[in-house]
Tab-separated table of C-alpha atoms in Angstrom:
chain	number	residue	atom	x	y	z
Y	1	MET	CA	0.000	0.000	0.000
Y	2	ALA	CA	1.430	3.391	-1.012
Y	3	GLU	CA	2.334	5.805	1.759
Y	4	GLN	CA	-0.167	8.650	1.944
Y	5	ALA	CA	1.448	12.075	1.541
Y	6	PRO	CA	0.786	14.568	4.341
Y	7	THR	CA	-1.287	17.655	3.648
Y	8	PHE	CA	0.388	20.845	4.808
Y	9	THR	CA	-1.480	23.995	5.796
Y	10	LYS	CA	-0.247	27.572	5.849
Y	11	PRO	CA	-1.388	30.417	8.126
Y	12	ASN	CA	-3.247	33.244	6.416
Y	13	ARG	CA	-0.715	35.965	7.203
Y	14	PRO	CA	2.609	37.298	5.955
Y	15	LEU	CA	5.448	34.892	6.662
Y	16	THR	CA	8.868	35.586	8.151
Y	17	TRP	CA	11.654	34.349	5.875
Y	18	LEU	CA	15.260	33.780	6.967
Y	19	ILE	CA	17.432	33.487	3.853
Y	20	THR	CA	21.175	32.814	3.801
Y	21	GLY	CA	23.517	34.011	1.078
Y	22	CYS	CA	21.612	37.147	0.066
Y	23	SER	CA	24.503	39.219	-1.241
Y	24	SER	CA	23.901	38.008	-4.813
Y	25	GLY	CA	22.256	35.399	-7.001
Y	26	LEU	CA	19.333	33.271	-5.957
Y	27	GLY	CA	19.325	34.403	-2.326
Y	28	LEU	CA	18.957	38.033	-3.315
Y	29	SER	CA	16.303	37.262	-5.937
Y	30	LEU	CA	14.312	35.185	-3.457
Y	31	ALA	CA	14.554	37.907	-0.792
Y	32	ARG	CA	13.164	40.397	-3.296
Y	33	ALA	CA	10.380	38.035	-4.365
Y	34	ALA	CA	9.251	37.392	-0.791
Y	35	GLN	CA	9.495	41.048	0.165
Y	36	SER	CA	7.602	42.294	-2.889
Y	37	ASN	CA	4.737	40.004	-1.893
Y	38	GLY	CA	4.415	41.510	1.569
Y	39	HIS	CA	6.458	39.070	3.640
Y	40	MET	CA	9.057	39.852	6.303
Y	41	VAL	CA	12.564	39.113	5.062
Y	42	LEU	CA	15.533	38.526	7.335
Y	43	ALA	CA	18.439	38.507	4.908
Y	44	THR	CA	21.923	37.325	5.804
Y	45	SER	CA	25.400	37.321	4.310
Y	46	ARG	CA	28.909	36.757	5.568
Y	47	GLN	CA	29.922	40.423	5.274
Y	48	PRO	CA	26.989	42.835	4.839
Y	49	SER	CA	29.431	45.767	4.718
Y	50	ARG	CA	30.473	44.632	1.233
Y	51	THR	CA	26.985	45.240	-0.193
Y	52	PRO	CA	25.669	48.382	1.525
Y	53	GLU	CA	23.314	49.178	-1.355
Y	54	LEU	CA	21.596	45.782	-1.033
Y	55	VAL	CA	21.347	46.077	2.746
Y	56	SER	CA	19.801	49.510	2.268
Y	57	GLU	CA	17.331	48.141	-0.283
Y	58	ILE	CA	16.104	45.319	1.957
Y	59	THR	CA	15.911	47.411	5.109
Y	60	HIS	CA	14.271	50.337	3.296
Y	61	ASN	CA	11.517	47.934	2.212
Y	62	GLY	CA	10.880	46.786	5.775
Y	63	GLY	CA	13.270	43.847	6.061
Y	64	GLU	CA	16.362	43.312	8.162
Y	65	TRP	CA	19.893	42.181	7.317
Y	66	TYR	CA	22.172	40.214	9.618
Y	67	PRO	CA	25.780	39.054	9.365
Y	68	LEU	CA	26.005	35.265	9.286
Y	69	ASP	CA	29.041	33.082	8.737
Y	70	VAL	CA	27.526	29.607	8.403
Y	71	ASP	CA	30.976	28.076	8.989
Y	72	SER	CA	30.975	29.284	12.588
Y	73	PRO	CA	29.837	26.551	15.010
Y	74	THR	CA	28.054	29.129	17.180
Y	75	ALA	CA	26.581	31.358	14.447
Y	76	ALA	CA	23.197	29.616	14.201
Y	77	SER	CA	22.450	29.677	17.921
Y	78	GLU	CA	23.696	33.251	18.251
Y	79	LEU	CA	21.554	34.444	15.341
Y	80	LEU	CA	18.484	32.666	16.706
Y	81	SER	CA	19.020	34.346	20.088
Y	82	THR	CA	19.218	37.734	18.360
Y	83	LEU	CA	16.070	37.065	16.345
Y	84	ASP	CA	14.191	35.831	19.412
Y	85	SER	CA	15.132	39.008	21.254
Y	86	ALA	CA	13.746	41.011	18.336
Y	87	GLY	CA	10.498	39.029	18.467
Y	88	HIS	CA	11.009	37.177	15.181
Y	89	LYS	CA	9.632	33.673	14.715
Y	90	ILE	CA	10.925	32.008	11.559
Y	91	ASP	CA	8.295	30.555	9.227
Y	92	VAL	CA	10.543	29.840	6.239
Y	93	LEU	CA	14.238	28.950	6.438
Y	94	VAL	CA	16.124	29.031	3.129
Y	95	ASN	CA	19.567	27.400	3.173
Y	96	ASN	CA	21.155	28.986	0.124
Y	97	ALA	CA	24.668	30.150	1.067
Y	98	GLY	CA	27.518	28.139	-0.381
Y	99	TYR	CA	30.500	27.764	-2.692
Y	100	ALA	CA	32.233	24.926	-4.531
Y	101	ILE	CA	35.781	23.682	-4.785
Y	102	LEU	CA	36.298	22.133	-8.216
Y	103	GLY	CA	38.844	19.464	-9.032
Y	104	ALA	CA	39.386	15.757	-9.499
Y	105	VAL	CA	38.518	13.675	-6.446
Y	106	GLU	CA	42.147	12.600	-5.998
Y	107	GLN	CA	43.217	16.256	-5.759
Y	108	PHE	CA	41.251	17.148	-2.637
Y	109	SER	CA	42.919	17.299	0.747
Y	110	ASP	CA	41.011	16.404	3.916
Y	111	GLU	CA	41.092	20.062	4.911
Y	112	GLU	CA	39.540	21.172	1.610
Y	113	VAL	CA	36.775	18.601	1.815
Y	114	ARG	CA	36.074	19.449	5.453
Y	115	ALA	CA	35.820	23.157	4.583
Y	116	GLN	CA	33.368	22.332	1.792
Y	117	MET	CA	31.283	20.195	4.154
Y	118	GLU	CA	31.342	22.930	6.796
Y	119	THR	CA	29.687	25.454	4.491
Y	120	VAL	CA	27.338	23.222	2.504
Y	121	TYR	CA	26.377	20.620	5.117
Y	122	PHE	CA	27.216	21.511	8.717
Y	123	GLY	CA	26.243	25.192	8.460
Y	124	PRO	CA	22.728	24.472	7.122
Y	125	SER	CA	22.388	21.546	9.536
Y	126	ARG	CA	23.086	23.819	12.508
Y	127	LEU	CA	20.504	26.331	11.284
Y	128	ILE	CA	17.960	23.543	10.916
Y	129	GLN	CA	18.667	22.287	14.424
Y	130	ALA	CA	18.305	25.804	15.819
Y	131	ILE	CA	15.137	26.806	13.955
Y	132	VAL	CA	13.078	23.655	13.321
Y	133	PRO	CA	12.185	23.118	17.014
Y	134	GLY	CA	10.316	26.431	17.007
Y	135	MET	CA	8.548	25.505	13.776
Y	136	ARG	CA	7.529	22.168	15.269
Y	137	GLU	CA	6.227	23.779	18.452
Y	138	ARG	CA	4.221	26.352	16.471
Y	139	ARG	CA	2.974	23.619	14.120
Y	140	PHE	CA	4.085	25.387	10.959
Y	141	GLY	CA	7.262	25.909	8.999
Y	142	VAL	CA	9.007	25.378	5.681
Y	143	VAL	CA	12.693	24.552	5.237
Y	144	VAL	CA	14.031	25.148	1.735
Y	145	ASN	CA	17.356	23.514	0.934
Y	146	VAL	CA	18.903	24.912	-2.239
Y	147	SER	CA	20.706	21.859	-3.567
Y	148	SER	CA	22.275	21.008	-6.897
Y	149	GLY	CA	22.197	18.591	-9.788
Y	150	ALA	CA	25.744	17.727	-8.731
Y	151	GLY	CA	24.465	16.168	-5.532
Y	152	LEU	CA	21.680	14.388	-7.360
Y	153	GLU	CA	23.603	12.586	-10.106
Y	154	GLY	CA	27.244	13.566	-9.731
Y	155	ARG	CA	29.346	15.722	-12.027
Y	156	GLU	CA	33.047	15.411	-12.836
Y	157	ARG	CA	35.341	17.744	-10.861
Y	158	MET	CA	32.577	18.346	-8.287
Y	159	GLY	CA	33.330	15.442	-5.964
Y	160	ALA	CA	33.607	17.459	-2.737
Y	161	TYR	CA	30.669	19.711	-3.594
Y	162	ALA	CA	28.488	16.798	-4.737
Y	163	ALA	CA	29.262	14.907	-1.531
Y	164	ALA	CA	28.286	17.872	0.638
Y	165	LYS	CA	25.064	18.506	-1.296
Y	166	ALA	CA	24.138	14.813	-1.263
Y	167	ALA	CA	24.712	14.722	2.502
Y	168	MET	CA	22.361	17.662	2.999
Y	169	ASP	CA	19.785	16.081	0.685
Y	170	GLY	CA	19.936	12.902	2.757
Y	171	LEU	CA	19.437	14.811	5.996
Y	172	CYS	CA	16.426	16.620	4.553
Y	173	LYS	CA	14.808	13.393	3.322
Y	174	VAL	CA	14.891	12.047	6.871
Y	175	LEU	CA	13.894	15.326	8.509
Y	176	ALA	CA	10.917	15.620	6.153
Y	177	LYS	CA	9.520	12.354	7.531
Y	178	GLU	CA	10.183	13.310	11.137
Y	179	VAL	CA	8.526	16.725	11.097
Y	180	ALA	CA	5.656	16.173	8.645
Y	181	PRO	CA	3.255	15.246	11.503
Y	182	PHE	CA	3.850	18.739	12.932
Y	183	ASN	CA	2.969	20.582	9.710
Y	184	VAL	CA	6.618	21.356	8.953
Y	185	ARG	CA	7.640	20.848	5.355
Y	186	LEU	CA	10.964	20.308	3.585
Y	187	LEU	CA	11.556	21.444	0.017
Y	188	THR	CA	14.785	20.408	-1.711
Y	189	VAL	CA	15.523	22.494	-4.809
Y	190	TRP	CA	17.767	20.770	-7.346
Y	191	LEU	CA	19.250	23.766	-9.124
Y	192	GLY	CA	20.738	23.635	-12.594
Y	193	VAL	CA	23.108	26.257	-14.025
Y	194	PHE	CA	21.690	29.726	-13.398
Y	195	ASN	CA	23.014	33.230	-14.023
Y	196	THR	CA	24.485	33.720	-10.552
Y	197	GLN	CA	28.004	34.513	-9.344
Y	198	PHE	CA	28.509	30.860	-8.365
Y	199	GLY	CA	31.283	30.186	-10.877
Y	200	ARG	CA	33.417	33.156	-9.906
Y	201	GLY	CA	33.353	32.032	-6.282
Y	202	CYS	CA	34.635	28.531	-7.018
Y	203	LEU	CA	37.972	27.450	-5.585
Y	204	SER	CA	40.650	25.049	-6.811
Y	205	PRO	CA	42.526	22.413	-4.779
Y	206	ALA	CA	46.115	23.126	-3.780
Y	207	LYS	CA	47.269	19.834	-5.304
Y	208	PRO	CA	47.808	20.073	-9.090
Y	209	LEU	CA	45.460	18.326	-11.489
Y	210	PRO	CA	46.998	15.006	-12.644
Y	211	ALA	CA	48.189	15.164	-16.242
Y	212	ASP	CA	45.746	12.457	-17.354
Y	213	TYR	CA	42.830	14.819	-16.653
Y	214	VAL	CA	44.290	17.917	-18.305
Y	215	GLY	CA	42.355	18.985	-21.392
Y	216	SER	CA	39.406	16.687	-20.763
Y	217	GLU	CA	35.927	17.935	-21.606
Y	218	ALA	CA	34.972	17.948	-17.913
Y	219	THR	CA	38.039	20.008	-17.015
Y	220	GLN	CA	37.358	22.514	-19.778
Y	221	MET	CA	33.774	22.948	-18.587
Y	222	MET	CA	34.856	23.513	-14.983
Y	223	GLU	CA	37.413	26.101	-16.073
Y	224	ALA	CA	34.726	27.866	-18.093
Y	225	ILE	CA	32.434	27.907	-15.048
Y	226	LYS	CA	35.154	29.358	-12.812
Y	227	SER	CA	36.076	32.020	-15.366
Y	228	GLY	CA	32.464	33.055	-15.894
Y	229	LYS	CA	32.641	32.118	-19.583
Y	230	HIS	CA	30.166	29.238	-19.271
Y	231	VAL	CA	26.802	30.510	-20.493
Y	232	ALA	CA	24.112	29.858	-17.890
Y	233	ASP	CA	20.676	28.860	-19.117
Y	234	GLY	CA	18.628	29.521	-15.981
Y	235	ASP	CA	17.127	32.918	-15.114
Y	236	THR	CA	17.667	33.513	-11.394
Y	237	ASP	CA	14.661	35.813	-10.968
Y	238	LYS	CA	12.369	33.291	-12.674
Y	239	GLY	CA	13.765	30.504	-10.503
Y	240	ALA	CA	13.275	32.536	-7.324
Y	241	LYS	CA	9.690	33.282	-8.322
Y	242	VAL	CA	8.968	29.570	-8.731
Y	243	ILE	CA	10.517	28.723	-5.351
Y	244	TYR	CA	8.503	31.480	-3.690
Y	245	GLU	CA	5.236	30.294	-5.263
Y	246	VAL	CA	5.840	26.627	-4.411
Y	247	VAL	CA	6.567	27.570	-0.786
Y	248	VAL	CA	3.403	29.679	-0.368
Y	249	GLY	CA	1.115	27.719	-2.691
Y	250	GLU	CA	0.438	30.512	-5.148
Y	251	GLY	CA	0.832	30.740	-8.944
Y	252	VAL	CA	2.602	27.609	-10.174
Y	253	GLY	CA	2.648	26.389	-6.564
Y	254	VAL	CA	-1.125	25.954	-6.351
Y	255	GLY	CA	-1.840	22.275	-5.760
Y	256	ARG	CA	1.878	21.566	-5.280
Y	257	GLU	CA	2.136	22.576	-1.624
Y	258	ASN	CA	2.987	19.020	-0.534
Y	259	GLU	CA	5.871	18.450	-2.951
Y	260	GLU	CA	9.270	17.666	-1.451
Y	261	PHE	CA	11.539	18.024	-4.505
Y	262	LEU	CA	11.755	20.847	-7.029
Y	263	PRO	CA	14.080	20.501	-10.055
Y	264	LEU	CA	14.781	23.906	-11.636
Y	265	GLY	CA	16.378	24.553	-15.006
Y	266	ARG	CA	16.075	22.902	-18.398
Y	267	ASP	CA	19.427	21.214	-17.819
Y	268	MET	CA	18.003	19.460	-14.746
Y	269	ILE	CA	15.436	17.492	-16.744
Y	270	PRO	CA	17.905	15.038	-18.382
Y	271	ARG	CA	19.792	14.741	-15.086
Y	272	VAL	CA	16.663	13.710	-13.176
Y	273	GLU	CA	15.799	11.328	-16.002
Y	274	LEU	CA	19.298	9.851	-15.821
Y	275	VAL	CA	18.939	9.112	-12.099
Y	276	ARG	CA	15.502	7.595	-12.691
Y	277	ASP	CA	16.795	5.421	-15.517
Y	278	ARG	CA	19.807	4.277	-13.495
Y	279	LEU	CA	17.549	3.072	-10.684
Y	280	ILE	CA	15.182	1.314	-13.061
Y	281	HIS	CA	18.157	-0.314	-14.772
Y	282	ALA	CA	19.538	-1.514	-11.415
Y	283	LEU	CA	16.206	-3.178	-10.619
Y	284	ASP	CA	15.963	-4.674	-14.084
Y	285	VAL	CA	19.428	-6.217	-13.713
Y	286	PHE	CA	19.462	-7.141	-10.037
Y	287	GLY	CA	15.822	-7.061	-8.897
Y	288	ASP	CA	15.392	-10.861	-8.903
Y	289	ILE	CA	18.736	-11.237	-7.132
Y	290	ALA	CA	17.840	-8.642	-4.504
Y	291	ALA	CA	14.611	-10.509	-3.806
Y	292	ASN	CA	16.386	-13.815	-3.180
Y	293	VAL	CA	18.889	-13.081	-0.428
Y	294	TYR	CA	16.379	-13.438	2.404
Y	295	ILE	CA	16.733	-15.609	5.485
Y	296	GLU	CA	15.107	-18.971	4.964
Y	297	LYS	CA	12.271	-19.518	7.468
């Protein structure tokens, strides 16, 4: 018997959004989308002083902007304490902040992988642990995890980034089951290549790329992404609008309020299909074998 999906309800009032990584790209577009629709936006970035015009824009329109370094082990609890003191109760948490280190798997040092995990996995995890209890107690909340096609199906030279994104996806799959009875919803957004500043923020491992990989198609694509020469297909403002509407159940989100996964970008369609086909193929090849390794009664 198929598991029945929960039905989530939303209060009929403006929501309070906490969004990480608002200094550019999707975070900024989503902050603008939520704010333009009458919601309270609590924007964050590592160094707000670097984008005074954006801070001014958000605060002028009734929002607030806070410094947040997701790598700090105490940042989530400290921010929550500040928000509690200001009387803010978070309805929507958007884990968006991040970067990628690009290279062959054998290039990465432990320190580089740990730093990647700190930003993409542990930082969002700490925010979830700080904020979800309040959502559960109030019997409403939405956690949006901005993930990636890299974490879904893997992409050459993105081993550390894909591992961190896949870890966060796994956490959210479990959390979704745990908090659904309390009207708290998880939405994982598998993002394709959008016109953000993601590429320019990518790092490279300290260890040189082995000669066998030099000049490969995957390496050329990664270099194009880092240099900003790779042409993005996704429109960030359009993507933010879709995320906003799916969260609040308006526009394209009507009737889709219970969905847990949101692929965004034309390039994501073949990647989702690839994962689907791989799983079907695995069952076709090994399904009868999997079904015959049981303990004899």
